Structure formats: C-alpha cells, structure tokens
C-alpha cells in the first residue's frame, strides 16, 4: 500500500510516499481503508524530532492522526462493526500513520462517520473536536452561564472550541487575527479581539474559562482575568504548565488545567450527533491530495491555518 513516511527528522522535504506492506488487524482491531486524513501541529513537531524521547528514532516513521474511511476487515474479538461501515476517528500515542491507504485501529479510536459529511469533512473533526470538548467540558466544567475566552480561536482546535462552547450556551470571546473575525462570528463567537492589538489579560472583563489553545499565555498572566473559580486550560505539555496545574490542583479558587486529548468512542458519537443536527461543522482551510503532503505540513507549520488541512488518500 502507499503510505507517507520519513526516514530522518527534518523539514517537510523529508516526507515521501512509498510502498509498504498493509497492516493485518489484531484480534481487537479493525482494518480501515483510509479515504481522508487530517494534519495537526503534532505531526509537525514529531517530524521535526521535538518529541524524540517519546517517538524514539525507529525510522521510517509515519504521519497523520486523524482519519475517515471504511471498515474492510476486523479481528475475531471485534463485534458490532460491519465491513463497509463508514467511520472516522483518531489515533492516540506517538506513532501516527493515517496518511496511508490502510490502517488498523482499536475500537475506542473510531465511531460511525456523520451521515451528512464527506470523508474529507469527517477527517477534519476528531482530534481537534475531542480536544475542545474534553478541555471545555472535563477540565473547564463549562455551563450555560460560562464566560469563555478562546486564545487561538480560528485554528483547528479553536474553530471547534468556539462552536462547542456555544453548544453549551456559553458566551464566547474569541482571540484571532482581524482577517478571521468574520469566520469566528459565523461560528458563533459573541466578541472577537485581535491579539495583535488587544492584550486580553489587561481587560476589566473576567472569564470562567480561559482556553489557551495557542499556548502562549502563562497561568500567572491570565489569573487577573479569571473569575473567582475560573479555570485556565492549556493545550501545551511544558514545565510551567505542569507547575501551575500542580500548584492549584488541591486549592479552592482559580486553577490551572492541562488537556491531553484521548480518543473516546462516546465523544465521537456525541460529535456525530452534533454534526448531524447542525450544532457544529468542520472548518476546512484546504483539501490536498496525498502527493501534496509536504505542502500540507508547510501550511500547518505557519500557525495561521483557518481550521483544518485535509489530505485525500487514493
Ligand atoms: N494537549 C493536546 O491534547 C492537544 C491537542 C490538540 C492540539 N494541541 C496543541 O494545541 C495547539 C493548537 O493546535 P491547533 O490544531 O489549533 O493549531 P493551529 O490550527 O495551527 O492553530 C492556528 C491558530 O493559532 C492562532 N495563532 C497564531 N499565532 C497566535 C498568537 N501569537 N496568539 C494567539 N493565537 C495565535 C492563529 O490565529 P490567526 O491566524 O487568527 O492569527 C491560528 O488560528 C498546538 O500547539 C497543538 O500542538 C494539543
């Protein structure tokens, strides 16, 4: 089968399409013919070698964590998922590999694809939507009365976080470049600020949840604009974040949290329902064929992608 691999860490030029053996599903896995995959910043960081201690140096390595496709085989222990079922989902761990014609996945990593979406649209959803859902709901404890600020609102995670926060009835302040404010309003943002012009941490407003999607605001800087029991949720696993989470975990009042997305079959089913009832929709910057994988990685690395980059798999 055709798969995107890289044989050394480096810039996007290290990516190549090659022929490798298709995988065989284990007893608890299904085999999926991938129709579309999506790119995430994680793919860029892994390719550059930033997560060497987690990925190891076992080349060739693979890219892609989001997928949409059809079940074409399954292990003996898998029940309830029939061949031909259209599915979407995400890989956990550090291996990746959805930019390939076939993948094997475990049953917690996928769910049935929303009926009203193409495979390209469905591939744009899982990792970013589950991140936003798990950050706002599980870490932030979002409620209808919540005042929510989303920093990095027009990107992959942010564009879903705006819509999901509105689904819960919250009031959403979205931080993004002015050029993206029309998009953010369309997604439901109540107030938009351009982070180039406005430092929200100097605002007189307070937030029950400050979702630092972009990951450049420290808890200490955001604390003044958190409400009495406000929560700052970061996406970035780094020492200052861990320290703030540890420091506030057993104390009442303002607190710091870190979201680490996990594939969850129930969350994917909830997302499917939201999509099919037009509560949320994918936001897609571009759809590129697999041969253009390096261009997709280059665009993702700009940190100014509007929503998602999707790769079609032949
Ligand atoms: N912990 C986890 O489980 C987890 C899961 C998913 C993602 N993440 C991490 O979350 C981060 C965001 O992921 P993503 O997929 O949303 O990335 P993305 O799509 O590349 O995010 C791009 C967005 O970042 C905004 N941005 C750029 N510079 C900014 C700045 N100085 N201040 C505020 N916003 C800025 C851009 O806004 P404008 O273009 O409007 O300027 C753009 O909309 C990444 O670091 C990713 O690794 C972590």
mmCIF file of C-alpha atoms and ligand atoms in Angstrom:
data_model
loop_
_atom_site.group_PDB
_atom_site.id
_atom_site.type_symbol
_atom_site.label_atom_id
_atom_site.label_comp_id
_atom_site.label_asym_id
_atom_site.label_seq_id
_atom_site.Cartn_x
_atom_site.Cartn_y
_atom_site.Cartn_z
ATOM 1 C CA UNK A 1 0.000 0.000 0.000
ATOM 2 C CA UNK A 2 1.011 3.652 -0.388
ATOM 3 C CA UNK A 3 1.957 5.480 2.806
ATOM 4 C CA UNK A 4 3.653 8.734 3.760
ATOM 5 C CA UNK A 5 6.888 8.088 5.669
ATOM 6 C CA UNK A 6 10.026 9.967 6.711
ATOM 7 C CA UNK A 7 13.462 8.456 7.248
ATOM 8 C CA UNK A 8 15.041 11.264 9.286
ATOM 9 C CA UNK A 9 13.826 14.212 11.351
ATOM 10 C CA UNK A 10 13.779 17.470 9.414
ATOM 11 C CA UNK A 11 11.732 19.935 7.386
ATOM 12 C CA UNK A 12 8.765 18.978 5.188
ATOM 13 C CA UNK A 13 11.078 17.743 2.406
ATOM 14 C CA UNK A 14 11.840 14.579 4.402
ATOM 15 C CA UNK A 15 8.281 13.355 3.713
ATOM 16 C CA UNK A 16 7.963 10.771 0.935
ATOM 17 C CA UNK A 17 5.316 8.422 -0.408
ATOM 18 C CA UNK A 18 6.447 4.829 -0.501
ATOM 19 C CA UNK A 19 5.055 1.286 -0.809
ATOM 20 C CA UNK A 20 4.861 -0.712 2.411
ATOM 21 C CA UNK A 21 3.027 -3.868 3.463
ATOM 22 C CA UNK A 22 -0.583 -3.242 4.532
ATOM 23 C CA UNK A 23 -1.255 -3.970 8.226
ATOM 24 C CA UNK A 24 -3.140 -7.028 9.477
ATOM 25 C CA UNK A 25 -5.707 -6.396 12.242
ATOM 26 C CA UNK A 26 -5.061 -7.958 15.660
ATOM 27 C CA UNK A 27 -7.976 -9.725 17.371
ATOM 28 C CA UNK A 28 -9.277 -6.447 18.866
ATOM 29 C CA UNK A 29 -8.697 -4.224 15.827
ATOM 30 C CA UNK A 30 -10.445 -3.267 12.599
ATOM 31 C CA UNK A 31 -8.777 -2.688 9.250
ATOM 32 C CA UNK A 32 -9.757 0.590 7.606
ATOM 33 C CA UNK A 33 -9.370 1.742 4.018
ATOM 34 C CA UNK A 34 -8.484 5.383 4.660
ATOM 35 C CA UNK A 35 -10.179 7.892 2.348
ATOM 36 C CA UNK A 36 -9.007 11.096 4.025
ATOM 37 C CA UNK A 37 -6.633 12.130 6.811
ATOM 38 C CA UNK A 38 -6.004 15.475 8.531
ATOM 39 C CA UNK A 39 -2.821 17.182 9.674
ATOM 40 C CA UNK A 40 -2.203 18.505 13.192
ATOM 41 C CA UNK A 41 0.641 20.522 14.767
ATOM 42 C CA UNK A 42 1.631 17.246 16.489
ATOM 43 C CA UNK A 43 2.616 15.854 13.047
ATOM 44 C CA UNK A 44 4.948 18.797 12.507
ATOM 45 C CA UNK A 45 6.529 18.524 15.972
ATOM 46 C CA UNK A 46 7.105 14.767 15.549
ATOM 47 C CA UNK A 47 8.603 15.187 12.066
ATOM 48 C CA UNK A 48 10.976 17.845 13.392
ATOM 49 C CA UNK A 49 12.105 15.495 16.181
ATOM 50 C CA UNK A 50 10.762 17.643 19.059
ATOM 51 C CA UNK A 51 9.213 14.554 20.680
ATOM 52 C CA UNK A 52 12.202 12.232 20.143
ATOM 53 C CA UNK A 53 12.069 10.962 23.693
ATOM 54 C CA UNK A 54 8.508 9.759 23.055
ATOM 55 C CA UNK A 55 8.681 8.661 19.399
ATOM 56 C CA UNK A 56 12.156 7.103 19.521
ATOM 57 C CA UNK A 57 14.357 7.012 16.400
ATOM 58 C CA UNK A 58 12.861 3.990 14.715
ATOM 59 C CA UNK A 59 12.712 5.111 11.070
ATOM 60 C CA UNK A 60 10.860 5.080 8.784
ATOM 61 C CA UNK A 61 8.216 6.959 10.779
ATOM 62 C CA UNK A 62 4.682 7.806 9.748
ATOM 63 C CA UNK A 63 2.458 10.890 9.798
ATOM 64 C CA UNK A 64 -1.246 11.613 10.446
ATOM 65 C CA UNK A 65 -3.501 11.018 13.472
ATOM 66 C CA UNK A 66 -6.993 11.838 12.090
ATOM 67 C CA UNK A 67 -8.766 9.608 9.604
ATOM 68 C CA UNK A 68 -12.038 8.863 7.856
ATOM 69 C CA UNK A 69 -12.635 5.757 5.792
ATOM 70 C CA UNK A 70 -14.419 2.417 5.574
ATOM 71 C CA UNK A 71 -14.043 -0.802 7.542
ATOM 72 C CA UNK A 72 -12.679 -3.529 5.262
ATOM 73 C CA UNK A 73 -11.726 -6.208 7.816
ATOM 74 C CA UNK A 74 -11.653 -6.979 11.523
ATOM 75 C CA UNK A 75 -10.171 -9.210 14.221
ATOM 76 C CA UNK A 76 -12.102 -12.090 15.782
ATOM 77 C CA UNK A 77 -12.937 -10.223 19.026
ATOM 78 C CA UNK A 78 -14.491 -7.186 17.341
ATOM 79 C CA UNK A 79 -18.268 -7.166 17.404
ATOM 80 C CA UNK A 80 -20.835 -4.734 16.062
ATOM 81 C CA UNK A 81 -18.789 -3.086 13.323
ATOM 82 C CA UNK A 82 -19.507 -4.489 9.885
ATOM 83 C CA UNK A 83 -17.425 -4.340 6.731
ATOM 84 C CA UNK A 84 -18.359 -1.317 4.650
ATOM 85 C CA UNK A 85 -19.264 0.897 7.632
ATOM 86 C CA UNK A 86 -18.033 4.469 7.094
ATOM 87 C CA UNK A 87 -16.093 5.588 10.175
ATOM 88 C CA UNK A 88 -13.987 8.464 11.497
ATOM 89 C CA UNK A 89 -11.567 8.713 14.375
ATOM 90 C CA UNK A 90 -8.119 9.463 15.710
ATOM 91 C CA UNK A 91 -5.012 7.572 16.791
ATOM 92 C CA UNK A 92 -3.534 8.116 20.224
ATOM 93 C CA UNK A 93 0.114 7.594 21.096
ATOM 94 C CA UNK A 94 3.044 8.917 19.096
ATOM 95 C CA UNK A 95 3.253 6.632 16.056
ATOM 96 C CA UNK A 96 0.680 8.222 13.760
ATOM 97 C CA UNK A 97 0.242 6.840 10.282
ATOM 98 C CA UNK A 98 -3.198 7.772 8.942
ATOM 99 C CA UNK A 99 -1.663 9.212 5.757
ATOM 100 C CA UNK A 100 -1.718 5.718 4.264
ATOM 101 C CA UNK A 101 -4.159 3.594 2.287
ATOM 102 C CA UNK A 102 -4.874 1.194 5.176
ATOM 103 C CA UNK A 103 -4.613 1.418 8.969
ATOM 104 C CA UNK A 104 -5.586 -0.848 11.847
ATOM 105 C CA UNK A 105 -7.315 0.753 14.832
ATOM 106 C CA UNK A 106 -8.787 -0.321 18.158
ATOM 107 C CA UNK A 107 -12.478 0.128 18.848
ATOM 108 C CA UNK A 108 -12.051 3.117 21.200
ATOM 109 C CA UNK A 109 -10.391 5.067 18.385
ATOM 110 C CA UNK A 110 -13.295 5.397 15.940
ATOM 111 C CA UNK A 111 -17.040 5.711 15.568
ATOM 112 C CA UNK A 112 -19.517 5.843 12.729
ATOM 113 C CA UNK A 113 -18.959 8.812 10.402
ATOM 114 C CA UNK A 114 -21.612 11.557 10.463
ATOM 115 C CA UNK A 115 -24.027 10.789 7.614
ATOM 116 C CA UNK A 116 -24.128 14.360 6.342
ATOM 117 C CA UNK A 117 -20.348 14.715 5.885
ATOM 118 C CA UNK A 118 -17.977 13.629 3.138
ATOM 119 C CA UNK A 119 -14.911 11.620 4.164
ATOM 120 C CA UNK A 120 -12.805 14.787 3.757
ATOM 121 C CA UNK A 121 -15.084 16.751 6.077
ATOM 122 C CA UNK A 122 -15.234 13.939 8.639
ATOM 123 C CA UNK A 123 -11.428 13.578 8.754
ATOM 124 C CA UNK A 124 -11.181 17.239 9.765
ATOM 125 C CA UNK A 125 -13.025 16.665 13.031
ATOM 126 C CA UNK A 126 -11.771 14.060 15.516
ATOM 127 C CA UNK A 127 -8.546 15.231 17.189
ATOM 128 C CA UNK A 128 -9.382 18.939 17.369
ATOM 129 C CA UNK A 129 -13.046 18.474 18.316
ATOM 130 C CA UNK A 130 -12.271 15.954 21.070
ATOM 131 C CA UNK A 131 -9.564 18.295 22.379
ATOM 132 C CA UNK A 132 -12.054 21.171 22.532
ATOM 133 C CA UNK A 133 -14.807 19.005 24.037
ATOM 134 C CA UNK A 134 -12.576 17.453 26.703
ATOM 135 C CA UNK A 135 -10.943 20.821 27.546
ATOM 136 C CA UNK A 136 -14.170 22.791 27.927
ATOM 137 C CA UNK A 137 -16.367 20.086 29.459
ATOM 138 C CA UNK A 138 -13.988 17.921 31.513
ATOM 139 C CA UNK A 139 -11.281 20.402 32.514
ATOM 140 C CA UNK A 140 -13.246 23.655 32.360
ATOM 141 C CA UNK A 141 -16.630 22.430 33.651
ATOM 142 C CA UNK A 142 -18.430 24.601 31.077
ATOM 143 C CA UNK A 143 -22.024 25.695 31.820
ATOM 144 C CA UNK A 144 -24.587 27.821 30.027
ATOM 145 C CA UNK A 145 -23.632 30.853 32.139
ATOM 146 C CA UNK A 146 -19.886 30.479 31.485
ATOM 147 C CA UNK A 147 -17.881 33.361 30.089
ATOM 148 C CA UNK A 148 -15.312 31.642 27.891
ATOM 149 C CA UNK A 149 -12.232 33.159 26.243
ATOM 150 C CA UNK A 150 -10.552 31.163 23.465
ATOM 151 C CA UNK A 151 -6.992 32.166 22.536
ATOM 152 C CA UNK A 152 -6.152 30.836 19.053
ATOM 153 C CA UNK A 153 -9.818 30.639 18.047
ATOM 154 C CA UNK A 154 -9.506 30.413 14.261
ATOM 155 C CA UNK A 155 -7.236 27.339 14.089
ATOM 156 C CA UNK A 156 -8.071 23.650 14.234
ATOM 157 C CA UNK A 157 -8.891 23.328 17.934
ATOM 158 C CA UNK A 158 -10.129 26.917 18.321
ATOM 159 C CA UNK A 159 -12.680 26.803 15.493
ATOM 160 C CA UNK A 160 -14.283 23.734 17.114
ATOM 161 C CA UNK A 161 -13.961 25.170 20.637
ATOM 162 C CA UNK A 162 -15.964 28.268 19.640
ATOM 163 C CA UNK A 163 -18.788 26.099 18.285
ATOM 164 C CA UNK A 164 -18.729 23.617 21.182
ATOM 165 C CA UNK A 165 -18.744 26.408 23.794
ATOM 166 C CA UNK A 166 -21.804 27.870 22.058
ATOM 167 C CA UNK A 167 -23.394 24.398 22.087
ATOM 168 C CA UNK A 168 -23.187 24.551 25.898
ATOM 169 C CA UNK A 169 -24.788 28.028 25.828
ATOM 170 C CA UNK A 170 -21.667 29.909 26.960
ATOM 171 C CA UNK A 171 -20.714 33.462 25.970
ATOM 172 C CA UNK A 172 -17.616 33.260 23.789
ATOM 173 C CA UNK A 173 -14.804 35.778 23.415
ATOM 174 C CA UNK A 174 -12.584 34.727 20.521
ATOM 175 C CA UNK A 175 -8.968 35.844 20.076
ATOM 176 C CA UNK A 176 -7.726 35.746 16.482
ATOM 177 C CA UNK A 177 -6.366 37.933 13.687
ATOM 178 C CA UNK A 178 -8.848 40.525 12.380
ATOM 179 C CA UNK A 179 -8.946 38.793 8.989
ATOM 180 C CA UNK A 180 -10.594 35.811 10.727
ATOM 181 C CA UNK A 181 -13.256 37.684 12.717
ATOM 182 C CA UNK A 182 -15.984 37.156 10.113
ATOM 183 C CA UNK A 183 -15.350 33.404 10.274
ATOM 184 C CA UNK A 184 -15.361 33.460 14.086
ATOM 185 C CA UNK A 185 -18.682 35.348 14.180
ATOM 186 C CA UNK A 186 -20.144 32.813 11.752
ATOM 187 C CA UNK A 187 -19.068 30.046 14.118
ATOM 188 C CA UNK A 188 -20.914 31.788 16.953
ATOM 189 C CA UNK A 189 -18.322 33.986 18.712
ATOM 190 C CA UNK A 190 -20.011 36.792 20.630
ATOM 191 C CA UNK A 191 -16.979 39.088 20.844
ATOM 192 C CA UNK A 192 -13.749 38.997 18.810
ATOM 193 C CA UNK A 193 -10.410 40.612 19.609
ATOM 194 C CA UNK A 194 -7.219 40.681 17.595
ATOM 195 C CA UNK A 195 -4.355 39.548 19.837
ATOM 196 C CA UNK A 196 -2.007 41.832 17.841
ATOM 197 C CA UNK A 197 -3.986 44.847 19.117
ATOM 198 C CA UNK A 198 -5.561 43.765 22.407
ATOM 199 C CA UNK A 199 -3.914 42.157 25.403
ATOM 200 C CA UNK A 200 -6.939 40.440 26.925
ATOM 201 C CA UNK A 201 -5.078 39.951 30.213
ATOM 202 C CA UNK A 202 -5.331 43.746 30.752
ATOM 203 C CA UNK A 203 -9.101 43.621 30.289
ATOM 204 C CA UNK A 204 -11.605 44.512 33.007
ATOM 205 C CA UNK A 205 -13.667 41.515 31.960
ATOM 206 C CA UNK A 206 -13.334 38.162 33.702
ATOM 207 C CA UNK A 207 -13.677 34.647 32.353
ATOM 208 C CA UNK A 208 -14.849 31.403 33.895
ATOM 209 C CA UNK A 209 -12.759 29.511 31.351
ATOM 210 C CA UNK A 210 -9.696 30.820 29.566
ATOM 211 C CA UNK A 211 -8.876 28.168 26.959
ATOM 212 C CA UNK A 212 -5.299 28.873 25.864
ATOM 213 C CA UNK A 213 -5.413 26.838 22.674
ATOM 214 C CA UNK A 214 -2.390 28.561 21.135
ATOM 215 C CA UNK A 215 -0.454 28.005 24.346
ATOM 216 C CA UNK A 216 1.435 31.286 24.764
ATOM 217 C CA UNK A 217 -0.296 32.682 27.877
ATOM 218 C CA UNK A 218 1.002 31.678 31.302
ATOM 219 C CA UNK A 219 -1.449 30.958 34.121
ATOM 220 C CA UNK A 220 0.086 33.793 36.162
ATOM 221 C CA UNK A 221 -0.630 36.290 33.341
ATOM 222 C CA UNK A 222 -4.190 35.100 32.861
ATOM 223 C CA UNK A 223 -5.050 34.831 36.586
ATOM 224 C CA UNK A 224 -6.169 38.514 36.888
ATOM 225 C CA UNK A 225 -8.899 37.976 34.271
ATOM 226 C CA UNK A 226 -10.176 34.698 35.720
ATOM 227 C CA UNK A 227 -13.406 34.800 37.734
ATOM 228 C CA UNK A 228 -13.366 33.656 41.365
ATOM 229 C CA UNK A 229 -13.384 29.950 40.474
ATOM 230 C CA UNK A 230 -12.141 30.434 36.923
ATOM 231 C CA UNK A 231 -10.125 27.808 35.071
ATOM 232 C CA UNK A 232 -7.209 28.336 32.692
ATOM 233 C CA UNK A 233 -6.894 25.330 30.379
ATOM 234 C CA UNK A 234 -3.706 24.917 28.356
ATOM 235 C CA UNK A 235 -3.006 22.534 25.480
ATOM 236 C CA UNK A 236 0.764 22.608 25.916
ATOM 237 C CA UNK A 237 2.671 19.998 27.900
ATOM 238 C CA UNK A 238 5.553 22.070 29.278
ATOM 239 C CA UNK A 239 7.118 22.616 32.713
ATOM 240 C CA UNK A 240 5.402 25.973 33.530
ATOM 241 C CA UNK A 241 2.021 24.441 32.756
ATOM 242 C CA UNK A 242 2.657 21.330 34.863
ATOM 243 C CA UNK A 243 3.875 23.553 37.728
ATOM 244 C CA UNK A 244 0.717 25.703 37.602
ATOM 245 C CA UNK A 245 -1.523 22.617 37.438
ATOM 246 C CA UNK A 246 0.270 21.051 40.435
ATOM 247 C CA UNK A 247 0.182 24.287 42.422
ATOM 248 C CA UNK A 248 -3.592 24.774 42.003
ATOM 249 C CA UNK A 249 -4.860 21.196 41.985
ATOM 250 C CA UNK A 250 -5.876 20.951 45.663
ATOM 251 C CA UNK A 251 -6.707 24.587 46.366
ATOM 252 C CA UNK A 252 -10.075 26.332 46.032
ATOM 253 C CA UNK A 253 -10.447 29.250 43.636
ATOM 254 C CA UNK A 254 -8.684 29.891 40.347
ATOM 255 C CA UNK A 255 -6.995 26.863 38.868
ATOM 256 C CA UNK A 256 -4.818 25.673 36.011
ATOM 257 C CA UNK A 257 -5.552 22.616 33.935
ATOM 258 C CA UNK A 258 -3.895 20.794 31.036
ATOM 259 C CA UNK A 259 -5.904 18.966 28.389
ATOM 260 C CA UNK A 260 -4.418 15.829 26.834
ATOM 261 C CA UNK A 261 -6.815 14.629 24.168
ATOM 262 C CA UNK A 262 -7.838 10.986 24.180
ATOM 263 C CA UNK A 263 -9.832 9.100 21.571
ATOM 264 C CA UNK A 264 -13.233 8.250 23.018
ATOM 265 C CA UNK A 265 -15.936 6.339 21.199
ATOM 266 C CA UNK A 266 -18.691 8.113 23.193
ATOM 267 C CA UNK A 267 -17.290 11.558 22.467
ATOM 268 C CA UNK A 268 -17.059 10.687 18.772
ATOM 269 C CA UNK A 269 -20.700 9.548 18.878
ATOM 270 C CA UNK A 270 -21.715 12.811 20.600
ATOM 271 C CA UNK A 271 -19.803 14.773 17.988
ATOM 272 C CA UNK A 272 -21.531 12.824 15.232
ATOM 273 C CA UNK A 273 -24.908 13.753 16.716
ATOM 274 C CA UNK A 274 -23.937 17.432 16.972
ATOM 275 C CA UNK A 275 -22.786 17.441 13.339
ATOM 276 C CA UNK A 276 -25.908 15.686 12.085
ATOM 277 C CA UNK A 277 -28.114 18.205 13.924
ATOM 278 C CA UNK A 278 -26.062 21.144 12.587
ATOM 279 C CA UNK A 279 -24.795 22.182 16.039
ATOM 280 C CA UNK A 280 -21.177 22.095 14.836
ATOM 281 C CA UNK A 281 -19.486 21.790 11.466
ATOM 282 C CA UNK A 282 -15.929 21.190 10.288
ATOM 283 C CA UNK A 283 -13.857 24.200 9.271
ATOM 284 C CA UNK A 284 -11.542 23.351 6.397
ATOM 285 C CA UNK A 285 -8.680 25.520 5.194
ATOM 286 C CA UNK A 286 -7.792 23.273 2.273
ATOM 287 C CA UNK A 287 -8.040 19.728 0.907
ATOM 288 C CA UNK A 288 -4.894 18.412 -0.778
ATOM 289 C CA UNK A 289 -4.053 15.097 -2.470
ATOM 290 C CA UNK A 290 -1.585 12.784 -0.696
ATOM 291 C CA UNK A 291 1.193 13.777 -3.133
ATOM 292 C CA UNK A 292 0.984 17.300 -1.671
ATOM 293 C CA UNK A 293 1.633 16.133 1.898
ATOM 294 C CA UNK A 294 4.741 18.331 2.222
ATOM 295 C CA UNK A 295 2.686 21.414 1.251
ATOM 296 C CA UNK A 296 0.084 20.472 3.851
ATOM 297 C CA UNK A 297 2.824 20.211 6.511
ATOM 298 C CA UNK A 298 4.304 23.577 5.422
ATOM 299 C CA UNK A 299 0.932 25.308 5.692
ATOM 300 C CA UNK A 300 0.261 23.743 9.119
ATOM 301 C CA UNK A 301 3.656 24.997 10.299
ATOM 302 C CA UNK A 302 2.679 28.638 9.549
ATOM 303 C CA UNK A 303 0.464 28.591 12.687
ATOM 304 C CA UNK A 304 -2.135 30.568 10.729
ATOM 305 C CA UNK A 305 -4.275 27.798 9.268
ATOM 306 C CA UNK A 306 -8.027 28.525 9.384
ATOM 307 C CA UNK A 307 -9.495 25.288 10.678
ATOM 308 C CA UNK A 308 -8.055 22.091 9.217
ATOM 309 C CA UNK A 309 -5.869 20.778 6.423
ATOM 310 C CA UNK A 310 -7.204 17.569 4.945
ATOM 311 C CA UNK A 311 -5.314 15.088 2.768
ATOM 312 C CA UNK A 312 -7.182 12.770 0.403
ATOM 313 C CA UNK A 313 -5.844 9.217 0.227
ATOM 314 C CA UNK A 314 -6.126 7.329 -3.103
HETATM 315 N N1 LIG B 1 -2.778 18.704 24.504
HETATM 316 C C1 LIG B 1 -3.463 18.181 23.489
HETATM 317 O O1 LIG B 1 -4.043 17.103 23.604
HETATM 318 C C2 LIG B 1 -3.532 18.940 22.196
HETATM 319 C C3 LIG B 1 -4.489 18.575 21.238
HETATM 320 C C4 LIG B 1 -4.581 19.330 20.083
HETATM 321 C C5 LIG B 1 -3.712 20.402 19.871
HETATM 322 N N2 LIG B 1 -2.783 20.687 20.816
HETATM 323 C C6 LIG B 1 -1.884 21.837 20.640
HETATM 324 O O2 LIG B 1 -2.686 23.000 20.586
HETATM 325 C C7 LIG B 1 -2.063 23.973 19.778
HETATM 326 C C8 LIG B 1 -3.066 24.475 18.747
HETATM 327 O O3 LIG B 1 -3.472 23.406 17.911
HETATM 328 P P1 LIG B 1 -4.325 23.726 16.607
HETATM 329 O O4 LIG B 1 -4.568 22.447 15.914
HETATM 330 O O5 LIG B 1 -5.484 24.587 16.917
HETATM 331 O O6 LIG B 1 -3.233 24.585 15.798
HETATM 332 P P2 LIG B 1 -3.425 25.537 14.559
HETATM 333 O O7 LIG B 1 -4.618 25.151 13.778
HETATM 334 O O8 LIG B 1 -2.116 25.593 13.855
HETATM 335 O O9 LIG B 1 -3.691 26.958 15.246
HETATM 336 C C9 LIG B 1 -3.537 28.067 14.447
HETATM 337 C C10 LIG B 1 -4.172 29.260 15.129
HETATM 338 O O10 LIG B 1 -3.269 29.837 16.072
HETATM 339 C C11 LIG B 1 -3.506 31.227 16.051
HETATM 340 N N3 LIG B 1 -2.344 31.995 16.460
HETATM 341 C C12 LIG B 1 -1.154 32.160 15.786
HETATM 342 N N4 LIG B 1 -0.329 32.975 16.493
HETATM 343 C C13 LIG B 1 -1.002 33.321 17.640
HETATM 344 C C14 LIG B 1 -0.690 34.139 18.746
HETATM 345 N N5 LIG B 1 0.509 34.760 18.869
HETATM 346 N N6 LIG B 1 -1.620 34.278 19.726
HETATM 347 C C15 LIG B 1 -2.822 33.661 19.638
HETATM 348 N N7 LIG B 1 -3.176 32.891 18.585
HETATM 349 C C16 LIG B 1 -2.282 32.707 17.603
HETATM 350 C C17 LIG B 1 -3.838 31.547 14.628
HETATM 351 O O11 LIG B 1 -4.723 32.643 14.649
HETATM 352 P P3 LIG B 1 -4.762 33.743 13.467
HETATM 353 O O12 LIG B 1 -4.376 33.015 12.189
HETATM 354 O O13 LIG B 1 -6.176 34.189 13.508
HETATM 355 O O14 LIG B 1 -3.759 34.782 13.818
HETATM 356 C C18 LIG B 1 -4.489 30.287 14.093
HETATM 357 O O15 LIG B 1 -5.860 30.393 14.028
HETATM 358 C C19 LIG B 1 -0.836 23.293 19.178
HETATM 359 O O16 LIG B 1 0.298 23.623 19.946
HETATM 360 C C20 LIG B 1 -1.140 21.820 19.332
HETATM 361 O O17 LIG B 1 0.015 21.018 19.393
HETATM 362 C C21 LIG B 1 -2.663 19.984 21.966
#
